[in-house]
Tab-separated table of C-alpha atoms in Angstrom:
chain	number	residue	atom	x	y	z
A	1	UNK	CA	0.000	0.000	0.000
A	2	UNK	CA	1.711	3.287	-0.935
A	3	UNK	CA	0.883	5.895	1.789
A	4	UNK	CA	0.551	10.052	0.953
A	5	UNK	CA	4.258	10.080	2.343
A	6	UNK	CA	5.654	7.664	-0.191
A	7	UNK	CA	7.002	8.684	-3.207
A	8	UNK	CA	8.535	6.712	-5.844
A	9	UNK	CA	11.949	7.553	-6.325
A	10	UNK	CA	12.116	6.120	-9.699
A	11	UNK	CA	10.723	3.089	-12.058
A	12	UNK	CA	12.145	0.463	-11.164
A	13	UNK	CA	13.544	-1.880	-13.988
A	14	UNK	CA	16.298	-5.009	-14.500
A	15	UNK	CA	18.969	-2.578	-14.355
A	16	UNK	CA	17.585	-1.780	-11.098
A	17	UNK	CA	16.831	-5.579	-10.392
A	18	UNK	CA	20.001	-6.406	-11.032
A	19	UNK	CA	21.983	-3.434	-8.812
A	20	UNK	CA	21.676	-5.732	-5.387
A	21	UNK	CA	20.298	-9.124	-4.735
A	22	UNK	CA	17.510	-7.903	-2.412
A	23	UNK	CA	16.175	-6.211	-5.326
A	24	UNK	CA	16.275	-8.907	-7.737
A	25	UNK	CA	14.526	-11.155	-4.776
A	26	UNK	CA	11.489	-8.873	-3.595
A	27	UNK	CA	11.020	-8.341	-7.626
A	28	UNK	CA	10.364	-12.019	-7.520
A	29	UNK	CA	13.113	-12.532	-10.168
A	30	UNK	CA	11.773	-10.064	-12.181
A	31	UNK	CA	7.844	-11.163	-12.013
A	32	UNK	CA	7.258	-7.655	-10.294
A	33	UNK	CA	8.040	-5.472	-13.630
A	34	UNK	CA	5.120	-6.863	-15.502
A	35	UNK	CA	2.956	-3.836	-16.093
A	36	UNK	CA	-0.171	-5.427	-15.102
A	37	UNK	CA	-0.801	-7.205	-12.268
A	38	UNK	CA	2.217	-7.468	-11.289
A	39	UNK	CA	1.161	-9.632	-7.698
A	40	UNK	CA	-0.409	-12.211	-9.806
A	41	UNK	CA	2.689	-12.638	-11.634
A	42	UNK	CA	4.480	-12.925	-8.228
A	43	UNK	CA	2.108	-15.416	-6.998
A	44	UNK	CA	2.887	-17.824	-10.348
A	45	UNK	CA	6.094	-17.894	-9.516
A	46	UNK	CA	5.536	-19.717	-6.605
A	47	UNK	CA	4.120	-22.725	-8.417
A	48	UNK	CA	7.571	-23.675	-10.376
A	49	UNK	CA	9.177	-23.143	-7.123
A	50	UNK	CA	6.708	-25.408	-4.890
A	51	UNK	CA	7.128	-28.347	-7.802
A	52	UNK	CA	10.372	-28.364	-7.125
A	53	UNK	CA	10.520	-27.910	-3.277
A	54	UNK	CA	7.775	-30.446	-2.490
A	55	UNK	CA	9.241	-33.655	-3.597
A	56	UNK	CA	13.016	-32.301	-2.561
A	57	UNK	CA	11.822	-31.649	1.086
A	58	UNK	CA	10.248	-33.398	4.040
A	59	UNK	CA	7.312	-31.197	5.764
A	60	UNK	CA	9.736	-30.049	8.701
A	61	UNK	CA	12.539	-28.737	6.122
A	62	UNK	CA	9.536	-27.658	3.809
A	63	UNK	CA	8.402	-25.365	6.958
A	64	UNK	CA	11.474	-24.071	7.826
A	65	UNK	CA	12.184	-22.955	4.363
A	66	UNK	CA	8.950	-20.813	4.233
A	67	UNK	CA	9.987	-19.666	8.090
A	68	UNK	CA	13.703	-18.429	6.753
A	69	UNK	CA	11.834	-16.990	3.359
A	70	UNK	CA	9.579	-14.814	5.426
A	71	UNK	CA	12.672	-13.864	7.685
A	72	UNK	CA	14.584	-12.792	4.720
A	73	UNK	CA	11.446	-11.104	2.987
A	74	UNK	CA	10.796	-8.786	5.920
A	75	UNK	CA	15.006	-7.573	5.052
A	76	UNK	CA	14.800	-7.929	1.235
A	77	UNK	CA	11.381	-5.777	0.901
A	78	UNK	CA	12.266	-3.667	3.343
A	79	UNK	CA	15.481	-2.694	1.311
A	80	UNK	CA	14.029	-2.599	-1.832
A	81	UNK	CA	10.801	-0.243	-0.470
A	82	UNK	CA	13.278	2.082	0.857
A	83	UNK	CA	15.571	1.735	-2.111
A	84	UNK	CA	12.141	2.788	-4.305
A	85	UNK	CA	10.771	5.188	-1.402
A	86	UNK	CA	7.635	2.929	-1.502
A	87	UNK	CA	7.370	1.035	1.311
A	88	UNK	CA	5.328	-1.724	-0.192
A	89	UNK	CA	5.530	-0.860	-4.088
A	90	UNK	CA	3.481	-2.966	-6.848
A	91	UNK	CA	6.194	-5.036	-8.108
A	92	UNK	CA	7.851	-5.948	-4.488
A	93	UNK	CA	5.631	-9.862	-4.927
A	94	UNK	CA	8.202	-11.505	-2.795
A	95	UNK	CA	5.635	-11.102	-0.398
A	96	UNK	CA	3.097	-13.137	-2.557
A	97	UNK	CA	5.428	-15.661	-3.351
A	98	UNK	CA	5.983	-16.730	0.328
A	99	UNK	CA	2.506	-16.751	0.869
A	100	UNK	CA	1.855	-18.521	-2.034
A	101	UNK	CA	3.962	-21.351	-1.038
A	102	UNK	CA	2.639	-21.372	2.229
A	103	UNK	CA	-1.031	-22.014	0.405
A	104	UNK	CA	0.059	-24.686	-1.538
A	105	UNK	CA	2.085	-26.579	1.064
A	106	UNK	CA	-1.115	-27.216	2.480
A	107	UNK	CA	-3.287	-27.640	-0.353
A	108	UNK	CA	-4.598	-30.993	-1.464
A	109	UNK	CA	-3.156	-32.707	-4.182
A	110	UNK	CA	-3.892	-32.128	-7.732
A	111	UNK	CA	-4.329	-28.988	-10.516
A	112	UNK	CA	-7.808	-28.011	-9.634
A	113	UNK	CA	-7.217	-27.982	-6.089
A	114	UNK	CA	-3.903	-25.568	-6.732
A	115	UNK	CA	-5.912	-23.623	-9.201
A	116	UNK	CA	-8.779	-22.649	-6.517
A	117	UNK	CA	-5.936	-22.077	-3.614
A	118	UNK	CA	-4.283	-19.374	-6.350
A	119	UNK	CA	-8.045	-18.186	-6.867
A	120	UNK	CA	-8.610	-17.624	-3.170
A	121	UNK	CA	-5.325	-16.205	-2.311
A	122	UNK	CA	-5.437	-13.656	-5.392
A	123	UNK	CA	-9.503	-12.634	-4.356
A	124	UNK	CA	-7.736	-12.329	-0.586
A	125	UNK	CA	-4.490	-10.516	-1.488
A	126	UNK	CA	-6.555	-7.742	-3.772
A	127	UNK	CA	-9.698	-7.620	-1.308
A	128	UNK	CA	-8.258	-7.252	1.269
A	129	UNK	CA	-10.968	-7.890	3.909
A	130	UNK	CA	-10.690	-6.932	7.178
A	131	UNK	CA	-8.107	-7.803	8.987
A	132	UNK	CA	-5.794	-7.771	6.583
A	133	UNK	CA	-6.724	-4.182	5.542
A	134	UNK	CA	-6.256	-2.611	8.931
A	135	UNK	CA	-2.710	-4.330	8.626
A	136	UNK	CA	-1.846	-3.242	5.302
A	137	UNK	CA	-2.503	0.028	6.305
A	138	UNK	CA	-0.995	0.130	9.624
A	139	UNK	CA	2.052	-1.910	9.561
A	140	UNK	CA	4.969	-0.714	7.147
A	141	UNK	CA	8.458	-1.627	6.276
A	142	UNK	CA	9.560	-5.192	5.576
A	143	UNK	CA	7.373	-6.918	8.138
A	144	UNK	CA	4.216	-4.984	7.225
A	145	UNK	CA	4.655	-5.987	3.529
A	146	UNK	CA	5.426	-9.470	3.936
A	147	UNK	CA	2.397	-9.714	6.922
A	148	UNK	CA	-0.884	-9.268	5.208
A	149	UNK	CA	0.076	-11.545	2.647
A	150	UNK	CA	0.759	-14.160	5.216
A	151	UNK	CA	-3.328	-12.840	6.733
A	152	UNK	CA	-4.370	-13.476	3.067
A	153	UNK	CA	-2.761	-17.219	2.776
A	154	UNK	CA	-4.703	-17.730	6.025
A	155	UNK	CA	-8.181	-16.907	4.660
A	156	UNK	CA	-7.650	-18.716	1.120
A	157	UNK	CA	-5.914	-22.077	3.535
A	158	UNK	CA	-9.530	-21.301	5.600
A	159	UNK	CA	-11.617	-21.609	2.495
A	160	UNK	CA	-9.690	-24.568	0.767
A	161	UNK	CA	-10.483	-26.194	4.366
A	162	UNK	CA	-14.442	-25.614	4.222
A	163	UNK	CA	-14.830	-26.612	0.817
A	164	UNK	CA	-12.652	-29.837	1.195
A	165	UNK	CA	-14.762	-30.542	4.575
A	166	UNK	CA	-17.783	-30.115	2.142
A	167	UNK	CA	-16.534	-32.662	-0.808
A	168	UNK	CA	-15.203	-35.306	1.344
């Protein structure tokens, strides 16, 4: 959410993606410079990586890899927000990548199911219902952009749970 006090500094491309690591990570390897929808394009990402973690990692390691990416996001967006002087620009979908992952690690097998958890997070993450709202608005830096992503992964996982309970 860019507040009256932000003000972007400049637009951001790979030349910028490519001046420091956190950049190039909080720009979800460059997912965050499509010009629409730039979130959405951070959430896919998370797919190619969760194919490739999930069979790799047992569900302790799997969890401690989304612990140490949400660590690292509050640092990386925080850098890059300040770097921008948008605390939680558009195209910083590192945010929605860790989320993401943490939606699908508990999603039921199979395409469709995947498909709906990427529908509910999306509807979630653009919404924005209450609480996540009040956080998105209160909480800034790293921690505040990383956090109602995490409160949006929540409500989708909630939602994924009531319709399973309802087909099984």
């Amino acid at each position: 959410m860019t507040t009256s006090h932000d003000q972007l500094k400049f637009q951001p491309s790979w030349r910028f993606l490519f001046s420091h690591p956190a950049h190039f990570l909080s720009f979800g390897f460059g997912a965050g410079l499509f010009p629409r929808s730039p979130g959405t394009a951070g959430t896919l990402v998370a797919f190619p990586m969760y194919w490739y973690l999930a069979p790799r990692l047992n569900d302790a390691m799997f969890i401690l890899v989304l612990i140490w990416a949400f660590a690292f996001g509050v640092w990386v967006c925080d850098k890059t927000g300040k770097a921008l002087g948008v605390a939680d620009y558009g195209g910083i979908v590192w945010d929605e990548i860790v989320a993401f992952l943490l939606v699908l690690f508990f999603t039921p097998e199979g395409l469709i199911w995947q498909l709906l958890a990427f529908s509910l997070f999306r509807f979630f993450d653009i919404v924005k219902p209450q609480p996540i709202r009040h956080f998105d608005q209160t909480w800034h830096g790293g921690l505040g952009v990383m956090f109602d992503d995490i409160l949006a992964a929540g409500y989708a996982l909630l939602c994924l749970a009531a319709i399973k309970s309802v087909l099984v």
